[in-house]
XYZ file of C-alpha atoms in Angstrom:
317
model
C 299.399 58.456 59.852
C 299.829 55.521 57.487
C 302.073 55.913 54.453
C 302.653 53.131 51.932
C 306.163 51.990 51.118
C 305.600 52.497 47.398
C 303.143 54.183 45.052
C 302.985 54.999 41.359
C 302.867 58.559 40.072
C 300.875 58.772 36.849
C 301.754 61.589 34.444
C 298.730 63.169 32.722
C 300.305 66.315 31.283
C 300.249 65.327 27.587
C 296.470 64.873 27.749
C 294.969 66.734 30.700
C 297.629 69.411 30.499
C 297.537 70.133 26.791
C 293.806 69.759 26.213
C 293.060 73.078 27.935
C 296.226 74.944 26.978
C 295.272 78.151 25.224
C 297.307 77.401 22.149
C 297.881 74.623 19.684
C 300.873 72.384 20.365
C 302.143 70.692 17.229
C 302.105 66.937 16.875
C 305.901 66.971 16.775
C 306.123 68.830 20.073
C 303.540 66.540 21.669
C 305.695 63.580 20.665
C 308.818 65.296 22.049
C 306.975 65.908 25.317
C 305.876 62.286 25.690
C 309.328 61.004 24.766
C 310.923 63.299 27.364
C 308.538 61.964 30.006
C 309.382 58.416 28.935
C 313.058 59.174 29.554
C 312.148 60.112 33.144
C 310.552 56.715 33.690
C 306.995 57.543 34.702
C 305.258 54.164 34.992
C 302.091 55.443 33.284
C 301.874 58.332 30.812
C 298.501 59.592 29.619
C 299.405 60.388 26.038
C 296.198 61.842 24.615
C 292.420 61.708 24.556
C 290.168 60.134 21.960
C 287.405 62.699 21.897
C 285.586 64.526 19.117
C 287.832 67.269 17.685
C 285.020 69.795 17.931
C 284.907 69.216 21.686
C 288.664 69.279 22.361
C 290.463 70.540 19.243
C 293.854 70.468 20.978
C 293.765 66.651 20.863
C 292.630 66.214 17.275
C 295.924 64.479 16.408
C 295.506 61.654 18.940
C 296.215 58.809 16.538
C 299.239 60.547 15.024
C 300.797 61.128 18.449
C 300.307 57.496 19.454
C 301.857 56.342 16.210
C 305.008 58.466 16.513
C 306.013 58.242 20.190
C 309.014 56.107 21.108
C 307.495 53.478 23.385
C 309.743 52.219 26.137
C 309.391 48.751 27.679
C 307.744 48.792 31.072
C 305.892 52.081 30.561
C 302.114 52.036 30.185
C 300.904 54.475 27.529
C 297.265 55.269 28.062
C 294.553 57.260 26.352
C 291.346 58.835 27.590
C 288.147 57.442 26.099
C 285.011 59.044 27.561
C 282.682 56.771 25.572
C 282.565 53.562 23.577
C 283.522 55.273 20.300
C 286.618 56.727 21.958
C 287.524 53.304 23.335
C 287.410 51.810 19.846
C 289.735 54.539 18.583
C 292.088 54.106 21.540
C 292.317 50.360 21.010
C 293.044 50.865 17.309
C 295.828 53.312 18.230
C 297.478 50.576 20.334
C 297.348 52.210 23.738
C 298.286 49.970 26.642
C 295.541 51.278 28.874
C 292.201 52.983 28.324
C 290.948 55.426 30.920
C 287.199 55.858 30.920
C 285.357 58.826 32.350
C 282.162 59.469 34.194
C 281.111 62.323 36.466
C 279.639 62.227 39.954
C 277.761 65.508 39.436
C 274.487 65.141 37.544
C 274.306 68.921 37.063
C 277.725 69.100 35.434
C 276.927 66.170 33.163
C 273.702 67.788 32.010
C 275.154 71.252 31.414
C 278.396 70.233 29.740
C 277.808 66.832 28.153
C 274.014 66.718 27.915
C 273.992 63.263 29.458
C 272.353 61.677 32.455
C 274.423 59.771 35.043
C 272.905 56.520 33.807
C 273.975 57.280 30.233
C 277.524 58.254 31.244
C 277.927 55.204 33.458
C 276.666 52.916 30.694
C 279.221 54.382 28.273
C 282.008 53.832 30.815
C 281.027 50.206 31.249
C 280.840 49.710 27.484
C 284.324 51.206 27.129
C 285.514 48.713 29.757
C 283.992 45.839 27.774
C 285.867 46.995 24.661
C 289.184 47.228 26.524
C 288.654 43.880 28.236
C 287.824 42.119 24.960
C 291.114 43.337 23.499
C 293.208 42.433 26.531
C 293.925 46.065 27.431
C 294.189 47.556 30.889
C 291.271 49.749 31.930
C 290.891 52.334 34.646
C 287.795 54.435 35.251
C 287.947 58.070 36.333
C 285.131 59.406 38.481
C 285.253 63.135 37.904
C 284.067 65.649 40.498
C 284.070 62.925 43.104
C 284.227 65.431 45.946
C 282.936 68.862 44.916
C 281.154 70.487 41.978
C 280.816 74.179 41.039
C 277.098 73.647 40.451
C 276.195 71.298 43.305
C 278.874 71.928 45.914
C 279.870 68.961 48.050
C 279.143 65.588 46.431
C 277.527 63.093 48.799
C 279.779 60.149 49.607
C 276.785 57.843 49.195
C 276.503 58.860 45.543
C 280.126 58.008 44.796
C 279.826 54.756 46.725
C 276.804 53.739 44.651
C 278.756 54.443 41.472
C 281.705 52.352 42.616
C 279.275 49.579 43.592
C 277.855 49.586 40.052
C 281.248 49.611 38.355
C 282.713 46.951 40.612
C 279.719 44.704 39.895
C 280.351 45.253 36.180
C 283.880 43.890 36.608
C 285.895 47.110 36.890
C 288.578 46.789 39.567
C 290.668 49.921 39.014
C 289.213 53.397 39.454
C 290.421 56.808 40.474
C 288.688 59.665 42.192
C 289.315 63.026 40.577
C 289.327 66.248 42.520
C 288.373 67.925 39.255
C 287.942 71.382 40.745
C 290.530 71.154 43.514
C 288.196 72.425 46.233
C 288.003 69.244 48.324
C 289.325 69.085 51.881
C 291.503 66.433 53.563
C 288.810 65.113 55.884
C 286.395 64.508 53.021
C 289.118 62.890 50.901
C 290.209 60.583 53.707
C 286.677 59.577 54.638
C 285.668 58.726 51.074
C 288.783 56.693 50.291
C 288.479 54.806 53.580
C 284.797 54.125 52.983
C 285.437 52.689 49.525
C 288.493 50.719 50.663
C 286.535 49.065 53.457
C 283.568 48.298 51.202
C 285.573 46.995 48.239
C 289.015 45.767 49.321
C 289.512 44.147 45.894
C 289.250 47.501 44.089
C 292.379 49.613 43.496
C 291.825 53.348 43.923
C 293.922 56.275 42.759
C 293.689 60.028 43.337
C 293.827 62.581 40.509
C 295.018 65.775 42.171
C 294.035 69.394 41.499
C 294.987 72.340 43.685
C 292.684 75.342 43.227
C 291.923 75.482 46.961
C 295.584 75.088 47.971
C 295.009 71.896 49.961
C 296.442 69.369 47.500
C 299.359 68.242 49.658
C 297.091 67.615 52.644
C 294.570 65.890 50.396
C 297.259 63.583 49.023
C 298.297 62.586 52.530
C 294.673 61.911 53.446
C 294.202 59.742 50.354
C 297.380 57.740 50.986
C 296.539 57.308 54.650
C 293.178 55.848 53.575
C 294.633 53.412 51.050
C 295.063 55.183 47.697
C 297.401 53.150 45.474
C 298.582 55.868 43.093
C 298.566 59.635 42.507
C 298.112 61.539 39.266
C 299.821 64.833 38.440
C 300.889 66.886 35.440
C 304.397 68.053 34.636
C 304.818 71.795 35.264
C 301.324 71.839 36.814
C 299.815 72.464 33.396
C 296.171 72.177 32.526
C 293.434 70.880 34.724
C 290.949 73.220 33.103
C 287.322 72.147 32.896
C 284.174 73.872 31.718
C 283.293 76.080 34.686
C 280.694 78.753 35.402
C 281.803 82.102 33.977
C 284.924 80.473 32.521
C 286.812 80.308 35.822
C 289.728 78.910 33.868
C 292.457 76.422 34.631
C 291.725 74.617 37.849
C 295.288 73.504 38.322
C 296.718 70.017 38.066
C 299.240 69.376 40.813
C 302.818 69.493 39.435
C 304.395 66.065 39.071
C 307.803 67.438 40.047
C 306.443 68.648 43.405
C 304.522 65.409 43.901
C 307.629 63.322 43.275
C 309.775 65.420 45.605
C 307.185 65.288 48.374
C 306.976 61.500 48.198
C 310.771 61.203 48.171
C 311.173 63.398 51.256
C 308.648 61.234 53.114
C 310.385 58.008 52.119
C 307.588 56.791 49.832
C 309.179 55.035 46.870
C 308.002 56.039 43.379
C 310.837 54.753 41.198
C 311.434 58.362 40.113
C 314.306 60.700 40.916
C 313.019 64.174 41.917
C 315.906 65.983 40.237
C 315.390 64.062 37.017
C 311.686 64.932 37.041
C 312.502 68.586 37.721
C 314.956 68.668 34.806
C 312.238 67.276 32.548
C 309.795 69.919 33.808
C 312.230 72.666 32.862
C 312.811 71.119 29.438
C 309.084 70.784 28.806
C 308.479 74.322 30.033
C 310.909 75.538 27.366
C 309.349 73.268 24.752
C 305.863 74.639 25.439
C 307.102 78.191 26.118
C 305.499 78.254 29.559
C 306.687 78.837 33.115
C 306.310 75.742 35.319
C 303.868 76.327 38.175
C 305.722 74.156 40.643
C 307.529 75.175 43.815
C 310.426 72.962 42.766
C 310.980 74.874 39.535
C 310.927 78.187 41.416
C 313.712 77.191 43.793
C 311.540 75.691 46.505
C 313.766 72.696 47.226
C 315.947 71.942 50.228
C 318.995 71.822 47.982
C 318.281 75.276 46.535
C 317.758 76.799 49.968
C 320.966 75.244 51.333
C 322.873 76.473 48.297
C 321.568 79.979 48.962
C 322.724 79.655 52.568
C 326.232 78.685 51.503
C 326.451 81.551 49.034
C 324.964 84.158 51.391
C 326.209 83.154 54.872
C 325.502 86.537 56.504
C 322.128 87.269 54.929
C 318.616 86.248 55.871
C 316.148 85.163 53.194
C 313.447 87.782 52.752
């Protein structure tokens, strides 16, 4: 198995986590959350999304959040812009990076955004043109790149054709999103390897969800096949998408578990697992939620060894 020496871990909690939280988080608390994540040193923090407030009311204060956060040198603050209008707003709010969005499932696009794949792809390319004209970084998310609740498994040929189109339009950074978290390691590895071999000049990341419980294996498969970065959310918050019968939160993979896993394997991230865990606990208190991560529930080597020292004649149940 191939593992890179170094990867980036992108933190998406302030946007992907809060957008589906079943309560309003004040602008002040959003700013506190982003500032706490900045203290940790995540290289990229997805601050908010520039979408219509009727669609995602939890992010209706996008500009205000971007204005008030304490920006630290070396950290890329990015905003989601699913269309050209969102990209204009993001650029005006002085984000460092715009993340565009398109979906590999035609059925999902039609049911939830009333768009065709051609329309969504055209909007993503237009958003890239806006970012490029303003000298901003741009990365394109391909949602449901592996599996869809309406269509099931997404054909690799479909995703390849999308990447072909975007690469020909000048986009060189994309990530594949396991938006439902039902993909399997073999599929993940095959698709990343296929795209890497076809477009060696394109950087690919993996946005990780965990509904099916295979996220750790999927991450290994993606890294083995050349993924350059991983995306998680502090405390494992959010990840909810519009699903049949309101299935609910699909489950972003917790950044604190992701960081610890990489550290144990010797993959450098520039992050300290204990520092990330401390931030997760602080943010859990800020949002009045319980972190979903194993790390926050005592699932670390240090916690288990401490238990062993304190209970030398007992066996863990």
